[in-house]
Coordinates of C-alpha atoms in Angstrom, one line a residue:
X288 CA 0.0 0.0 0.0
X289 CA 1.2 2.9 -0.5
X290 CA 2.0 6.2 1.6
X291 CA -0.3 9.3 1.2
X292 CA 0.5 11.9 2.9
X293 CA -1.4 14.8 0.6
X294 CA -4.7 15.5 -1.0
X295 CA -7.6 17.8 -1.8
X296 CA -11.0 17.6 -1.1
X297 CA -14.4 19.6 -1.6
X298 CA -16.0 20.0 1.7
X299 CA -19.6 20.9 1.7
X300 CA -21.7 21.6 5.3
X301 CA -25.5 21.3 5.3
X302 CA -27.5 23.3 4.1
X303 CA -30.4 24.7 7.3
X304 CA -33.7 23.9 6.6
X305 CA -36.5 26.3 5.6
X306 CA -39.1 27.7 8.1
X307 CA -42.8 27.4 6.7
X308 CA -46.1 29.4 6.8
X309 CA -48.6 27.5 8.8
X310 CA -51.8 29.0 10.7
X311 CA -53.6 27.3 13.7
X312 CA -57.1 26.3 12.8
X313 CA -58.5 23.9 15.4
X314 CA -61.9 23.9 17.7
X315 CA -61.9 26.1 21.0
X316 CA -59.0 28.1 19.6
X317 CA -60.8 30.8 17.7
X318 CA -58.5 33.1 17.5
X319 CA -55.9 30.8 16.0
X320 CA -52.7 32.3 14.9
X321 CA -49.3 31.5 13.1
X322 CA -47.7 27.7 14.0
X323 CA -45.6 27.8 11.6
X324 CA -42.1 26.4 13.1
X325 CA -38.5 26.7 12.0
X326 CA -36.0 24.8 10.0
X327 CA -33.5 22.5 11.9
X328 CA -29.5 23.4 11.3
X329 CA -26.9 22.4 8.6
X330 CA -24.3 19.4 10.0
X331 CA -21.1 20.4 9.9
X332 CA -17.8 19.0 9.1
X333 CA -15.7 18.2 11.8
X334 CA -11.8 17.3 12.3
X335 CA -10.4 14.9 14.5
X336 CA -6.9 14.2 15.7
X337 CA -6.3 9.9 15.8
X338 CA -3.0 8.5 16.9
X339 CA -4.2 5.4 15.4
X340 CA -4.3 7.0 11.9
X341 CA -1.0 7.2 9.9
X342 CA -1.9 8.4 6.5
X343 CA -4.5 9.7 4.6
X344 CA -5.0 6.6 2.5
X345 CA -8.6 6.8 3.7
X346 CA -9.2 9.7 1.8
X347 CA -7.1 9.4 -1.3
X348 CA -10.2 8.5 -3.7
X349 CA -12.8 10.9 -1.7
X350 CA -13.5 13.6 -3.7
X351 CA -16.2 15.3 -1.8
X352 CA -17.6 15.3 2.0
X353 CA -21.3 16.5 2.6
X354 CA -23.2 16.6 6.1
X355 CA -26.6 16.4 6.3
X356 CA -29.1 19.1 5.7
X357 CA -31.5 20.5 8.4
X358 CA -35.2 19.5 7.8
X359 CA -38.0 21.9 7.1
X360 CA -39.9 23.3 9.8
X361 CA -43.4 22.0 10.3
X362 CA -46.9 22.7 11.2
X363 CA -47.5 23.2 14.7
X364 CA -45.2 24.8 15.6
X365 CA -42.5 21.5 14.7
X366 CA -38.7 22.7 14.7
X367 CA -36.9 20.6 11.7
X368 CA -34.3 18.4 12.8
X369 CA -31.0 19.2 12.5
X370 CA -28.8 17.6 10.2
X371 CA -26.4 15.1 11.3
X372 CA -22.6 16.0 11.4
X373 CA -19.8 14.8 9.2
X374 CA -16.7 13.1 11.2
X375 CA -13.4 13.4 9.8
X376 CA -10.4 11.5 11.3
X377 CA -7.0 12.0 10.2
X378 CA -3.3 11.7 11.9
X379 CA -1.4 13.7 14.0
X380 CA 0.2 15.8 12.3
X381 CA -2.7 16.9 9.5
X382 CA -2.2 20.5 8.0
X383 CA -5.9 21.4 6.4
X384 CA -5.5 24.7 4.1
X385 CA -8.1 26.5 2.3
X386 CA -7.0 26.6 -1.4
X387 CA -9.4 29.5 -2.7
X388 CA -7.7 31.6 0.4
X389 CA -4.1 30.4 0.7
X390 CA -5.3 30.4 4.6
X391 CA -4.5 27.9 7.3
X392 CA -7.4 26.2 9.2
X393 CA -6.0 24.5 11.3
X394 CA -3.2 22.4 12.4
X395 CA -4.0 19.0 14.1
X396 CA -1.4 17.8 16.4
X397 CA -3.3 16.2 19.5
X398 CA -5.2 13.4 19.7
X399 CA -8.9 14.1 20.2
X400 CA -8.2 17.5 18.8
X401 CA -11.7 18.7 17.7
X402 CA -11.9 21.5 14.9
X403 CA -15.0 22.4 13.4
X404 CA -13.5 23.7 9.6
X405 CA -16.9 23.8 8.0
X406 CA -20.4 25.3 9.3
X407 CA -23.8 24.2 8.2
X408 CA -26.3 26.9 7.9
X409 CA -28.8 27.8 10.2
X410 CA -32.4 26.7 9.9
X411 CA -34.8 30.0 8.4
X412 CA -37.8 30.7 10.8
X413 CA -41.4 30.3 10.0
X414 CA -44.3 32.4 10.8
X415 CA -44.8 31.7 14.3
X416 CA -41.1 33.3 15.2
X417 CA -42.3 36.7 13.6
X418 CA -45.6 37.0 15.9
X419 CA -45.5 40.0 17.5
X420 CA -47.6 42.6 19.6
X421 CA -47.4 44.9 16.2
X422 CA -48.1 42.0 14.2
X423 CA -50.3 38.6 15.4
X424 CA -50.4 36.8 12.3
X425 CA -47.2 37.5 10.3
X426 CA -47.3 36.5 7.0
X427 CA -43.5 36.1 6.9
X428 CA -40.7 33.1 6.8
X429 CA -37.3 32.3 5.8
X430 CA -35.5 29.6 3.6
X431 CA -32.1 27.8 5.8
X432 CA -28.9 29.5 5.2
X433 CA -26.4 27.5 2.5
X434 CA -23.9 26.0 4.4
X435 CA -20.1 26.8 4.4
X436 CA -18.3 25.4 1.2
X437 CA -14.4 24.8 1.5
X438 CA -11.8 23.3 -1.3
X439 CA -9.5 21.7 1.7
X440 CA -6.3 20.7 1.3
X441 CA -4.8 18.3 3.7
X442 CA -1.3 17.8 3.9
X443 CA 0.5 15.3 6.6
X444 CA 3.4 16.4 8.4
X445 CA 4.3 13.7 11.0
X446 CA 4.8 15.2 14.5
X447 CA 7.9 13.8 15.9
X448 CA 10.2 15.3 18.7
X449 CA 13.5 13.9 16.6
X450 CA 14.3 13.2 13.4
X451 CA 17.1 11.0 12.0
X452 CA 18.6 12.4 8.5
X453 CA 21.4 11.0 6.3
X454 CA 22.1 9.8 3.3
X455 CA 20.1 6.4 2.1
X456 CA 22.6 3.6 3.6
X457 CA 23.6 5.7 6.6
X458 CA 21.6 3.0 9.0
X459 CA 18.5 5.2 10.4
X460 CA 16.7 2.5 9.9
X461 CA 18.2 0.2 11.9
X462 CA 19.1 3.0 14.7
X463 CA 15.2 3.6 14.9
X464 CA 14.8 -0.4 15.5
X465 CA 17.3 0.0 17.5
X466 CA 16.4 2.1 20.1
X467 CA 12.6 1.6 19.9
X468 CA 9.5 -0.4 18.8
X469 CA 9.9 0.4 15.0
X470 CA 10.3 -2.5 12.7
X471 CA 10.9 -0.5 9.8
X472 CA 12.4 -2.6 7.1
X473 CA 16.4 -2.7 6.5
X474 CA 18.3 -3.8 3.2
X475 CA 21.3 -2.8 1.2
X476 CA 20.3 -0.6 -1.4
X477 CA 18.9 2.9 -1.5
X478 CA 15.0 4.1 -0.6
X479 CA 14.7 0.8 1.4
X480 CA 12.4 3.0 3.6
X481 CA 9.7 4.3 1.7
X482 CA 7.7 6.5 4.2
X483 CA 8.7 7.9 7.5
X484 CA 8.8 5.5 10.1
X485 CA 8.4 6.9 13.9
X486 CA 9.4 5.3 17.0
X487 CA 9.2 5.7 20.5
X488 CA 11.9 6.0 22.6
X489 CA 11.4 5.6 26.6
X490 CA 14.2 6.7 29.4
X491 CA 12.8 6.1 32.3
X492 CA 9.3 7.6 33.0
X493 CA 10.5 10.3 29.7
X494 CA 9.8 9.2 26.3
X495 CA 10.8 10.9 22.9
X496 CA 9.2 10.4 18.9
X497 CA 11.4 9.6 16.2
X498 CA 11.7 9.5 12.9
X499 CA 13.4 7.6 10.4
X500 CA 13.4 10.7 7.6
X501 CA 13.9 9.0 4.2
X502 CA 14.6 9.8 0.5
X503 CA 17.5 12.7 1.2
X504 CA 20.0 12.5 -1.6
X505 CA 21.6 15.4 -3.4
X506 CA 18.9 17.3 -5.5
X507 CA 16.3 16.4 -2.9
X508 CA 15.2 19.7 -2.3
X509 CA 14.2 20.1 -6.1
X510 CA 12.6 16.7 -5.9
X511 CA 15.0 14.2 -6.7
X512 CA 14.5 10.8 -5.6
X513 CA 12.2 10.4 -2.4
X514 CA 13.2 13.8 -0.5
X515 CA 10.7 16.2 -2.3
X516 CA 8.1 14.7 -0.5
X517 CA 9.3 14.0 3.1
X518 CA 11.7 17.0 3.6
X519 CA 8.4 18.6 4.9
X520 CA 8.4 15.9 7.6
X521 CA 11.6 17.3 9.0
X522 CA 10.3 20.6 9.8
X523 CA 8.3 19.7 13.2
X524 CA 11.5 18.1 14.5
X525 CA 12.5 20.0 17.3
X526 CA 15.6 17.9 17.5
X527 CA 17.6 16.2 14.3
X528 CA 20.0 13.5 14.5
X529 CA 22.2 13.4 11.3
X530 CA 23.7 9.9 10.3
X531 CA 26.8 9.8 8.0
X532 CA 28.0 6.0 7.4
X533 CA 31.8 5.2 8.0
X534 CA 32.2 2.9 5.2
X535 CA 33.7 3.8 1.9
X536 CA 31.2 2.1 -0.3
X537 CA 28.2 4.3 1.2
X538 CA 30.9 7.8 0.9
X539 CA 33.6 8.0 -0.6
X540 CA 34.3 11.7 1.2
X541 CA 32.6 11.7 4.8
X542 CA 33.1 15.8 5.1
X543 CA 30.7 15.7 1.3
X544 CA 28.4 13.3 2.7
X545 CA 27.8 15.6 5.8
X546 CA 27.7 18.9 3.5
X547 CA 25.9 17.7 0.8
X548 CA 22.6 16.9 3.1
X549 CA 22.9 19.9 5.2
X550 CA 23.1 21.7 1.2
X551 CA 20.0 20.2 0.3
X552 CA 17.9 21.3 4.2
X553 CA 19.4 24.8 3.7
X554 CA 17.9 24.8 0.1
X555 CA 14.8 23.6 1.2
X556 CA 14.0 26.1 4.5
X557 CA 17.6 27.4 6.0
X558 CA 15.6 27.5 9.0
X559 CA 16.2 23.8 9.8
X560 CA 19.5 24.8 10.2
X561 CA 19.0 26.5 13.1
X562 CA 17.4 23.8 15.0
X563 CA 19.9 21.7 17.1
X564 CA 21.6 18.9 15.4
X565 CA 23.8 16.1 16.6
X566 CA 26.0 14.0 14.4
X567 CA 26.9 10.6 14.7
X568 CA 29.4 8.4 12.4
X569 CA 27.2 5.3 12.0
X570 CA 28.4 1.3 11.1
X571 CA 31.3 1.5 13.3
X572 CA 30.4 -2.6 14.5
X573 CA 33.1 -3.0 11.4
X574 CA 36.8 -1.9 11.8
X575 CA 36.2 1.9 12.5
X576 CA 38.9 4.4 11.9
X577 CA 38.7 6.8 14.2
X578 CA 40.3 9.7 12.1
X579 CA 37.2 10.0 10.7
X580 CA 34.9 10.9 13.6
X581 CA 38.2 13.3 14.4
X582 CA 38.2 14.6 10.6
X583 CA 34.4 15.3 10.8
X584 CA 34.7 16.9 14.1
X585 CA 37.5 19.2 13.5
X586 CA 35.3 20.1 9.9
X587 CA 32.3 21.0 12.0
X588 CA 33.9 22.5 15.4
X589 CA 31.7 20.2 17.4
X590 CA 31.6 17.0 18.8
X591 CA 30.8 14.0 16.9
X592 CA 29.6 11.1 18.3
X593 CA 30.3 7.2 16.9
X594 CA 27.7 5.0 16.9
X595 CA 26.3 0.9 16.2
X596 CA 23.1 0.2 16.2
X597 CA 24.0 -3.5 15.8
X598 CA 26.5 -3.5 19.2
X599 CA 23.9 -1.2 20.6
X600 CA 26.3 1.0 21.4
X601 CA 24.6 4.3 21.0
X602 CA 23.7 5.2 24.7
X603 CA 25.6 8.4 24.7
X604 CA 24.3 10.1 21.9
X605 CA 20.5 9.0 22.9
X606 CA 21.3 9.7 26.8
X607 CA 22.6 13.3 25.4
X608 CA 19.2 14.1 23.8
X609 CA 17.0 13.2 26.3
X610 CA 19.6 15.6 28.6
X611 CA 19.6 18.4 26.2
X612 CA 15.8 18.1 25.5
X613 CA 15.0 18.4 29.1
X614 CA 16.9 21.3 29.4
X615 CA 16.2 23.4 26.7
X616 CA 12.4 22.0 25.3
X617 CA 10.4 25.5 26.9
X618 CA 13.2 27.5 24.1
X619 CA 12.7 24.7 21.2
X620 CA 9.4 24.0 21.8
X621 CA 7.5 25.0 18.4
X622 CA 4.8 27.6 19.0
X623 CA 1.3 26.3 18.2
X624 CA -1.2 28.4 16.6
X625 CA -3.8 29.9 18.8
X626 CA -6.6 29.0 16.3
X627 CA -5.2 25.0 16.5
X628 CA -7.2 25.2 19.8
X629 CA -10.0 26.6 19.1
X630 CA -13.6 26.4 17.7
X631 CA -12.7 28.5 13.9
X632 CA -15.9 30.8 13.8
X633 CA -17.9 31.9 10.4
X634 CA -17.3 35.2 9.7
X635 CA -21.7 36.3 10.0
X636 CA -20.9 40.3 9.1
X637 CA -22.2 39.8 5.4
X638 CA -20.1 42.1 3.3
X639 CA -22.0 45.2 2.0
X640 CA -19.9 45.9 -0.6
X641 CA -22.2 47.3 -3.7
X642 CA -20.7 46.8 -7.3
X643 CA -22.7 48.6 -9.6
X644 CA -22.4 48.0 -13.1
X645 CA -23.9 49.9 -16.0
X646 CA -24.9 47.5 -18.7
X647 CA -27.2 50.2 -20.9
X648 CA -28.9 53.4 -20.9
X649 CA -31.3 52.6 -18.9
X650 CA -30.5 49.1 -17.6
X651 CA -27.8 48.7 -14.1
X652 CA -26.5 45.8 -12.4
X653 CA -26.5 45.7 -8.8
X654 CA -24.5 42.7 -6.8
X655 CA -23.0 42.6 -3.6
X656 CA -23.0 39.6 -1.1
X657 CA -25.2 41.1 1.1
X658 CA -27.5 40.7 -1.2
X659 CA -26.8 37.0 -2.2
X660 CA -27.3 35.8 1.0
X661 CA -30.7 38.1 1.5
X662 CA -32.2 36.6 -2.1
X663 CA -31.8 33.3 -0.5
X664 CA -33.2 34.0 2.8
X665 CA -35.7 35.2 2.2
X666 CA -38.4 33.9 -0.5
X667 CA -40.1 36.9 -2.7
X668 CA -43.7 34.8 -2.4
X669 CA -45.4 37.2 0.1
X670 CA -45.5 41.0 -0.1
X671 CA -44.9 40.8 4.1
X672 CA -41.2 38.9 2.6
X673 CA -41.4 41.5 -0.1
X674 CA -41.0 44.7 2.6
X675 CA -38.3 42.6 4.6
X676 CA -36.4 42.2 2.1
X677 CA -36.2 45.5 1.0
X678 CA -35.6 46.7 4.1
X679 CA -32.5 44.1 4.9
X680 CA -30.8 44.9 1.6
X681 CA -32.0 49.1 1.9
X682 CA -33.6 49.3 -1.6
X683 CA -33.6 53.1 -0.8
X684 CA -30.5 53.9 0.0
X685 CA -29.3 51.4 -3.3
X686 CA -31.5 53.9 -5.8
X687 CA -29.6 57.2 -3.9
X688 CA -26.2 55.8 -4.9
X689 CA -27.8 54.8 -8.4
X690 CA -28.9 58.3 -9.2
X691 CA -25.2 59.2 -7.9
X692 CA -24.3 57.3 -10.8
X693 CA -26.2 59.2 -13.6
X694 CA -28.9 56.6 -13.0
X695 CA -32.4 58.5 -14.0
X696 CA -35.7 57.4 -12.3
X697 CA -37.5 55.0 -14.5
X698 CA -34.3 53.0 -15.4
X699 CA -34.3 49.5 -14.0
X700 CA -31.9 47.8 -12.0
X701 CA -31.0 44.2 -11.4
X702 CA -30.2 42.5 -8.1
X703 CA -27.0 39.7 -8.8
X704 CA -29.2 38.5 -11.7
X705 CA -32.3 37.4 -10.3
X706 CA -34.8 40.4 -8.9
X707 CA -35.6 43.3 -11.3
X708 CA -36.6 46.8 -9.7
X709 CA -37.5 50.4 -11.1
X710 CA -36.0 54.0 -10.3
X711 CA -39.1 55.8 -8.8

């Protein structure tokens, strides 16, 4: 099977369901009255963090999500029921970005975390909400609002505390088996690990995520081989372990095996740079030359640690990260967006933006949003809706800025295609 870790998807909430007209007409209530009752609410779509998800293989072949709509409202005084939400689990790690926008969502790094990324529309009212002392038998209702409609992009970036980098053959794979409960698979030959593998590593009551980053190889930050797709992994890593094999037949040079990976992270996002970095020589269970760890140390200024996962003899370098994330995790802890954590609200002020457009002597064209969502609230099929409307969308103060315009009473103007008025 394999890995997905991208893909794009129409999201559509429900729609609310309309409110109706409905009058009382039963014995020993004479005077009767409205019972018309309201629409129940759009479902939404809702996010879910799952640690037991790993990719978005689920959702490769879904092309759209819908919840339900709300039911009509109903005679006596009924109240529609609300549609049924839409339950979307993904992994840890699950990026969700509107592609009309270019905006974030949200970012989905804890299990159980709950975001609500799509709202259904509320239900219209019927008659009966509109009864007042002014007006006892309101000839008035309302259709359910459209609910929110998002072209989502999710994108999995795997949420690991450290992650182990090197060139393909520099044994991450087996230091991640190593040191924890991975069993990611280990051969001679390059991409042997085809997706990130993570690991948990325990000291004591402390425990720590790795991950086995694959596909890096020169040109890997313009998409060669694997490391297009799973550089992105490594930018989450608060912590990165870099592995350069001591045997010639894996690098000829070990000071161009070091620089040419570090080349391809700074080409990608120089940022990762800055995170902290240990090193290790790796494979040294065969006859190790130490001038090598000494070469690459002196190259880098720093200490360089040697390593074999098959001897397990790699205490010090894990034993040094646990230390060094303990004492420095409140500076490299990566901030988390505020809106990660919370409930991500619909924007209800309507724009009132007016585009006015001339089309002939004569003949305008009027659209704005506000008016959108107005024409399909409100149904033009009683002159009571007729007034409201107007009202809502100010059909006065639209004709003052028309005559602004040169407009002339007697021309007639459109509302976004669909209601015709006159200049009077």
């Amino acid at each position: 099977m394999s890995f997905i870790d991208k893909t794009t998807i129409k999201l559509y909430a429900g729609n609310g369901g309309d409110g109706i007209i409905s009058w009382r007409r039963e014995a020993h209530h004479a005077n009767g009255g409205p019972w018309g009752g309201d629409g129940g609410n759009g479902g939404d779509i809702i996010v879910i963090g799952d640690h037991n998800e790993n990719d978005l293989q689920k959702l490769k072949y879904v092309k759209s999500i819908y919840a339900d709509n709300g039911e009509n409202g109903g005679t006596k005084l009924c109240h529609g029921a609300n549609g049924k939400d839409t339950i979307i689990r993904v992994p840890l790690g699950t990026v969700i970005t509107n592609i009309d926008t270019g905006e974030k969502i949200c970012d989905i790094i804890e299990n159980n975390q709950q975001v609500t990324i799509c709202y259904g529309g509320k239900g219209g009212h019927g008659n009966a909400y509109f009864k007042s002392s002014f007006n006892k038998a309101p000839n008035l209702f309302e259709k359910g609002e459209i609910g929110e409609r998002v072209n989502a992009f999710f994108e999995l970036k795997y949420v690991a505390d450290i992650g182990i980098i090197g060139y393909p053959n520099a044994g991450k794979s087996t230091l991640i088996n190593s040191i924890s409960n991975s069993k990611a698979k280990v051969a001679n030959y390059q991409f042997t690990t085809l997706n990130p593998i993570l690991g948990v590593v325990k000291r004591g009551d402390r425990s720590l995520t790795f991950a086995d980053i694959p596909g890096l190889i020169e040109g890997a930050s313009l998409g060669v081989g694997l490391g297009h797709d799973f550089l992105k992994h490594i930018e989450r890593c608060k912590v990165l372990i870099h592995l350069v094999s001591s045997l010639e037949d894996d690098n000829e040079n070990i000071i161009n095996a070091y620089e040419t990976i570090n080349s391809e992270l700074k080409k990608y996002d120089s940022n990762i740079l800055d995170k902290k970095i240990f090193v290790a020589i790796s494979k040294n269970e065969f006859d190790f030359d130490n001038k090598k760890q000494i070469e690459l140390s002196n190259h880098l200024q720093d200490k360089v640690y040697s390593i074999s996962s098959l001897n397990k003899n790699f205490d010090s370098l894990i034993d040094d990260i646990f230390k060094y994330y303990d004492e420095y995790k409140n500076k490299i802890d990566v901030p988390v967006d505020e809106n990660s954590y919370k409930e991500i609200k619909l924007k209800k002020e309507i724009d009132d933006t007016l585009i006015i457009d001339k089309i002939e002597d004569g003949m305008w064209s009027i659209n704005s949003r506000k008016i959108s969502y107005w024409i399909n609230r409100i149904p033009h099929t009683t002159d009571e809706n007729i007034i409201r409307f107007n009202q809502k969308v100010n059909i006065e103060e639209i004709q003052e800025k028309l005559i602004k315009e040169g407009a002339k009473k007697g021309d007639i103007f459109v509302l976004n295609d669909e209601l015709e008025y006159v200049i009077d």
